[in-house]
PDB file of C-alpha atoms in Angstrom:
ATOM      1  CA  ALA U   1     -11.699   0.018  -5.201  1.00  0.00           C
ATOM      2  CA  ASP U   2      -8.559   0.177  -7.810  1.00  0.00           C
ATOM      3  CA  LYS U   3      -8.660  -3.147  -6.157  1.00  0.00           C
ATOM      4  CA  LEU U   4     -12.323  -4.307  -6.897  1.00  0.00           C
ATOM      5  CA  LEU U   5     -12.499  -2.978 -10.416  1.00  0.00           C
ATOM      6  CA  THR U   6      -8.748  -4.823 -11.706  1.00  0.00           C
ATOM      7  CA  THR U   7     -10.489  -8.034  -9.984  1.00  0.00           C
ATOM      8  CA  VAL U   8     -13.131  -7.921 -12.506  1.00  0.00           C
ATOM      9  CA  ALA U   9     -11.913  -6.482 -15.161  1.00  0.00           C
ATOM     10  CA  PHE U  10      -9.317 -10.401 -14.803  1.00  0.00           C
ATOM     11  CA  LEU U  11     -13.204 -11.760 -13.868  1.00  0.00           C
ATOM     12  CA  TYR U  12     -14.381 -11.195 -17.153  1.00  0.00           C
ATOM     13  CA  MET U  13     -10.587 -12.187 -19.270  1.00  0.00           C
ATOM     14  CA  MET U  14     -10.902 -15.153 -17.502  1.00  0.00           C
ATOM     15  CA  ARG U  15     -14.430 -15.795 -18.809  1.00  0.00           C
ATOM     16  CA  ASP U  16     -13.363 -14.687 -22.383  1.00  0.00           C
ATOM     17  CA  GLY U  17     -10.491 -17.837 -22.101  1.00  0.00           C
ATOM     18  CA  VAL U  18      -8.145 -15.534 -22.532  1.00  0.00           C
ATOM     19  CA  CYS U  19      -6.693 -15.618 -18.506  1.00  0.00           C
ATOM     20  CA  SER U  20      -6.956 -17.882 -16.306  1.00  0.00           C
ATOM     21  CA  LEU U  21      -8.219 -19.468 -12.927  1.00  0.00           C
ATOM     22  CA  TRP U  22      -5.150 -19.439 -11.341  1.00  0.00           C
ATOM     23  CA  VAL U  23      -4.232 -16.170 -12.151  1.00  0.00           C
ATOM     24  CA  VAL U  24      -7.311 -14.573 -10.616  1.00  0.00           C
ATOM     25  CA  ALA U  25      -6.724 -16.930  -8.238  1.00  0.00           C
ATOM     26  CA  LEU U  26      -3.637 -15.631  -7.012  1.00  0.00           C
ATOM     27  CA  ILE U  27      -4.272 -12.173  -7.026  1.00  0.00           C
ATOM     28  CA  LEU U  28      -7.409 -12.547  -5.118  1.00  0.00           C
ATOM     29  CA  ALA U  29      -5.203 -13.854  -2.697  1.00  0.00           C
ATOM     30  CA  ARG U  30      -2.747 -12.100  -2.112  1.00  0.00           C
ATOM     31  CA  GLU U  31      -5.442  -9.100  -1.711  1.00  0.00           C
ATOM     32  CA  PHE U  32      -6.501 -10.733   1.330  1.00  0.00           C
ATOM     33  CA  ALA U  33      -3.381 -11.761   2.355  1.00  0.00           C
ATOM     34  CA  VAL U  34      -2.334  -7.892   2.655  1.00  0.00           C
ATOM     35  CA  SER U  35      -6.184  -6.060   3.681  1.00  0.00           C
ATOM     36  CA  GLY U  36      -4.864  -8.888   6.134  1.00  0.00           C
ATOM     37  CA  VAL U  37      -1.892  -7.819   6.764  1.00  0.00           C
ATOM     38  CA  ARG U  38      -3.336  -3.806   7.369  1.00  0.00           C
ATOM     39  CA  MET U  39      -5.791  -5.219   9.156  1.00  0.00           C
ATOM     40  CA  LEU U  40      -2.865  -6.993  11.726  1.00  0.00           C
ATOM     41  CA  ALA U  41      -0.491  -3.384  11.476  1.00  0.00           C
ATOM     42  CA  ALA U  42      -4.207  -1.237  11.767  1.00  0.00           C
ATOM     43  CA  SER U  43      -4.867  -2.794  15.229  1.00  0.00           C
ATOM     44  CA  SER U  44      -1.715  -1.788  16.424  1.00  0.00           C
ATOM     45  CA  ASN U  45      -2.178   1.893  15.379  1.00  0.00           C
ATOM     46  CA  THR U  46       1.248   0.828  12.849  1.00  0.00           C
ATOM     47  CA  VAL U  47       0.387   1.697   9.074  1.00  0.00           C
ATOM     48  CA  ILE U  48       2.634  -0.022   6.505  1.00  0.00           C
ATOM     49  CA  ALA U  49       3.063   1.544   3.172  1.00  0.00           C
ATOM     50  CA  ALA U  50       3.268   0.168  -0.144  1.00  0.00           C
ATOM     51  CA  ASN U  51       5.632  -0.820  -1.127  1.00  0.00           C
ATOM     52  CA  MET U  52       7.483  -0.679  -5.057  1.00  0.00           C
ATOM     53  CA  TRP U  53       6.826  -3.834  -5.949  1.00  0.00           C
ATOM     54  CA  GLY U  54       2.967  -3.449  -5.324  1.00  0.00           C
ATOM     55  CA  LYS U  55       3.157  -0.278  -7.304  1.00  0.00           C
ATOM     56  CA  VAL U  56       5.055  -2.650  -9.984  1.00  0.00           C
ATOM     57  CA  LYS U  57       1.779  -5.167 -10.207  1.00  0.00           C
ATOM     58  CA  THR U  58      -0.923  -2.327 -10.617  1.00  0.00           C
ATOM     59  CA  VAL U  59       1.261  -0.895 -13.140  1.00  0.00           C
ATOM     60  CA  LEU U  60       0.850  -4.332 -14.506  1.00  0.00           C
ATOM     61  CA  GLN U  61      -2.545  -5.343 -14.317  1.00  0.00           C
ATOM     62  CA  MET U  62      -3.961  -1.542 -15.191  1.00  0.00           C
ATOM     63  CA  LEU U  63      -1.634  -2.537 -19.103  1.00  0.00           C
ATOM     64  CA  THR U  64      -2.913  -6.189 -18.727  1.00  0.00           C
ATOM     65  CA  ILE U  65      -6.126  -5.028 -18.674  1.00  0.00           C
ATOM     66  CA  LEU U  66      -5.783  -1.820 -21.005  1.00  0.00           C
ATOM     67  CA  PHE U  67      -4.125  -4.325 -23.697  1.00  0.00           C
ATOM     68  CA  TYR U  68      -7.206  -6.634 -23.676  1.00  0.00           C
ATOM     69  CA  PHE U  69      -9.811  -4.645 -23.647  1.00  0.00           C
ATOM     70  CA  PHE U  70      -8.720  -1.909 -26.282  1.00  0.00           C
ATOM     71  CA  ALA U  71      -6.968  -4.226 -28.544  1.00  0.00           C
ATOM     72  CA  ALA U  72      -9.547  -6.883 -28.552  1.00  0.00           C
ATOM     73  CA  ALA U  73     -12.161  -3.167 -29.290  1.00  0.00           C
ATOM     74  CA  LEU U  74      -9.240  -2.915 -31.949  1.00  0.00           C
ATOM     75  CA  ALA U  75      -8.465  -5.854 -33.549  1.00  0.00           C
ATOM     76  CA  GLY U  76     -10.020  -7.652 -37.046  1.00  0.00           C
ATOM     77  CA  PRO U  77     -10.986 -11.345 -37.356  1.00  0.00           C
ATOM     78  CA  THR U  78      -7.580 -12.456 -38.094  1.00  0.00           C
ATOM     79  CA  ASP U  79      -6.403 -10.495 -35.564  1.00  0.00           C
ATOM     80  CA  VAL U  80      -7.942 -11.916 -32.569  1.00  0.00           C
ATOM     81  CA  MET U  81      -5.483 -14.704 -32.143  1.00  0.00           C
ATOM     82  CA  ALA U  82      -2.490 -12.735 -30.916  1.00  0.00           C
ATOM     83  CA  VAL U  83      -4.546 -10.668 -28.347  1.00  0.00           C
ATOM     84  CA  SER U  84      -5.768 -13.597 -26.644  1.00  0.00           C
ATOM     85  CA  LEU U  85      -2.217 -15.142 -26.819  1.00  0.00           C
ATOM     86  CA  ILE U  86      -0.759 -11.169 -25.625  1.00  0.00           C
ATOM     87  CA  SER U  87      -3.231 -11.383 -23.473  1.00  0.00           C
ATOM     88  CA  SER U  88      -2.726 -14.616 -21.803  1.00  0.00           C
ATOM     89  CA  ALA U  89       1.062 -14.612 -21.138  1.00  0.00           C
ATOM     90  CA  LEU U  90       0.829 -10.534 -19.677  1.00  0.00           C
ATOM     91  CA  CYS U  91      -2.000 -12.269 -17.306  1.00  0.00           C
ATOM     92  CA  TRP U  92       0.736 -15.010 -15.777  1.00  0.00           C
ATOM     93  CA  LEU U  93       4.038 -12.199 -15.596  1.00  0.00           C
ATOM     94  CA  VAL U  94       0.992 -10.676 -13.788  1.00  0.00           C
ATOM     95  CA  ALA U  95       1.153 -13.471 -11.238  1.00  0.00           C
ATOM     96  CA  LEU U  96       4.202 -13.599 -11.411  1.00  0.00           C
ATOM     97  CA  ALA U  97       4.633 -10.401 -10.397  1.00  0.00           C
ATOM     98  CA  THR U  98       1.731 -10.933  -8.102  1.00  0.00           C
ATOM     99  CA  VAL U  99       3.014 -13.890  -6.399  1.00  0.00           C
ATOM    100  CA  PHE U 100       6.854 -12.054  -6.053  1.00  0.00           C
ATOM    101  CA  SER U 101       5.608  -9.127  -4.675  1.00  0.00           C
ATOM    102  CA  GLY U 102       2.779 -10.402  -2.088  1.00  0.00           C
ATOM    103  CA  GLY U 103       5.931 -12.377  -1.052  1.00  0.00           C
ATOM    104  CA  ILE U 104       8.024  -9.208  -0.363  1.00  0.00           C
ATOM    105  CA  TYR U 105       5.664  -7.684   1.671  1.00  0.00           C
ATOM    106  CA  LEU U 106       4.719 -10.580   3.670  1.00  0.00           C
ATOM    107  CA  TRP U 107       8.339 -11.016   4.731  1.00  0.00           C
ATOM    108  CA  GLN U 108       8.762  -7.452   4.665  1.00  0.00           C
ATOM    109  CA  ASN U 109       5.731  -6.910   7.392  1.00  0.00           C
ATOM    110  CA  ARG U 110       6.178  -9.958   9.015  1.00  0.00           C
ATOM    111  CA  ALA U 111       6.561  -8.665  12.409  1.00  0.00           C
ATOM    112  CA  CYS U 112       2.792  -8.516  12.384  1.00  0.00           C
ATOM    113  CA  PHE U 113       2.034 -11.487  12.088  1.00  0.00           C
ATOM    114  CA  MET U 114       4.802 -11.574  15.195  1.00  0.00           C
ATOM    115  CA  GLN U 115       3.037  -9.096  17.612  1.00  0.00           C
ATOM    116  CA  ALA U 116      -0.889 -10.902  16.339  1.00  0.00           C
ATOM    117  CA  LYS U 117       0.194 -13.496  18.913  1.00  0.00           C
TER     118      LYS U 117
END
């Protein structure tokens, strides 16, 4: 459920012009890749725990979403550009964390790909 909610929030941010399509695409690609690896592992009765970097990515996503929606709601007319710029920078930070955590996750669980063959 949290993946769906965060993805929808980023889609709204993309609609508002704050978050890039590339950021949303990276978030979705990572989630599909991680879910795929977990399904492969589950087929051999292996449970893969989340790693620290995935948690860092999730925290950054939540902070970005909270900042954007609360700051946008509280911002005055002169603050809108600052909120937009900070939110956009946070989105790109989330993209970096997403790629980094996804890469580490796939590397640490590459054995699942070998078992699937």
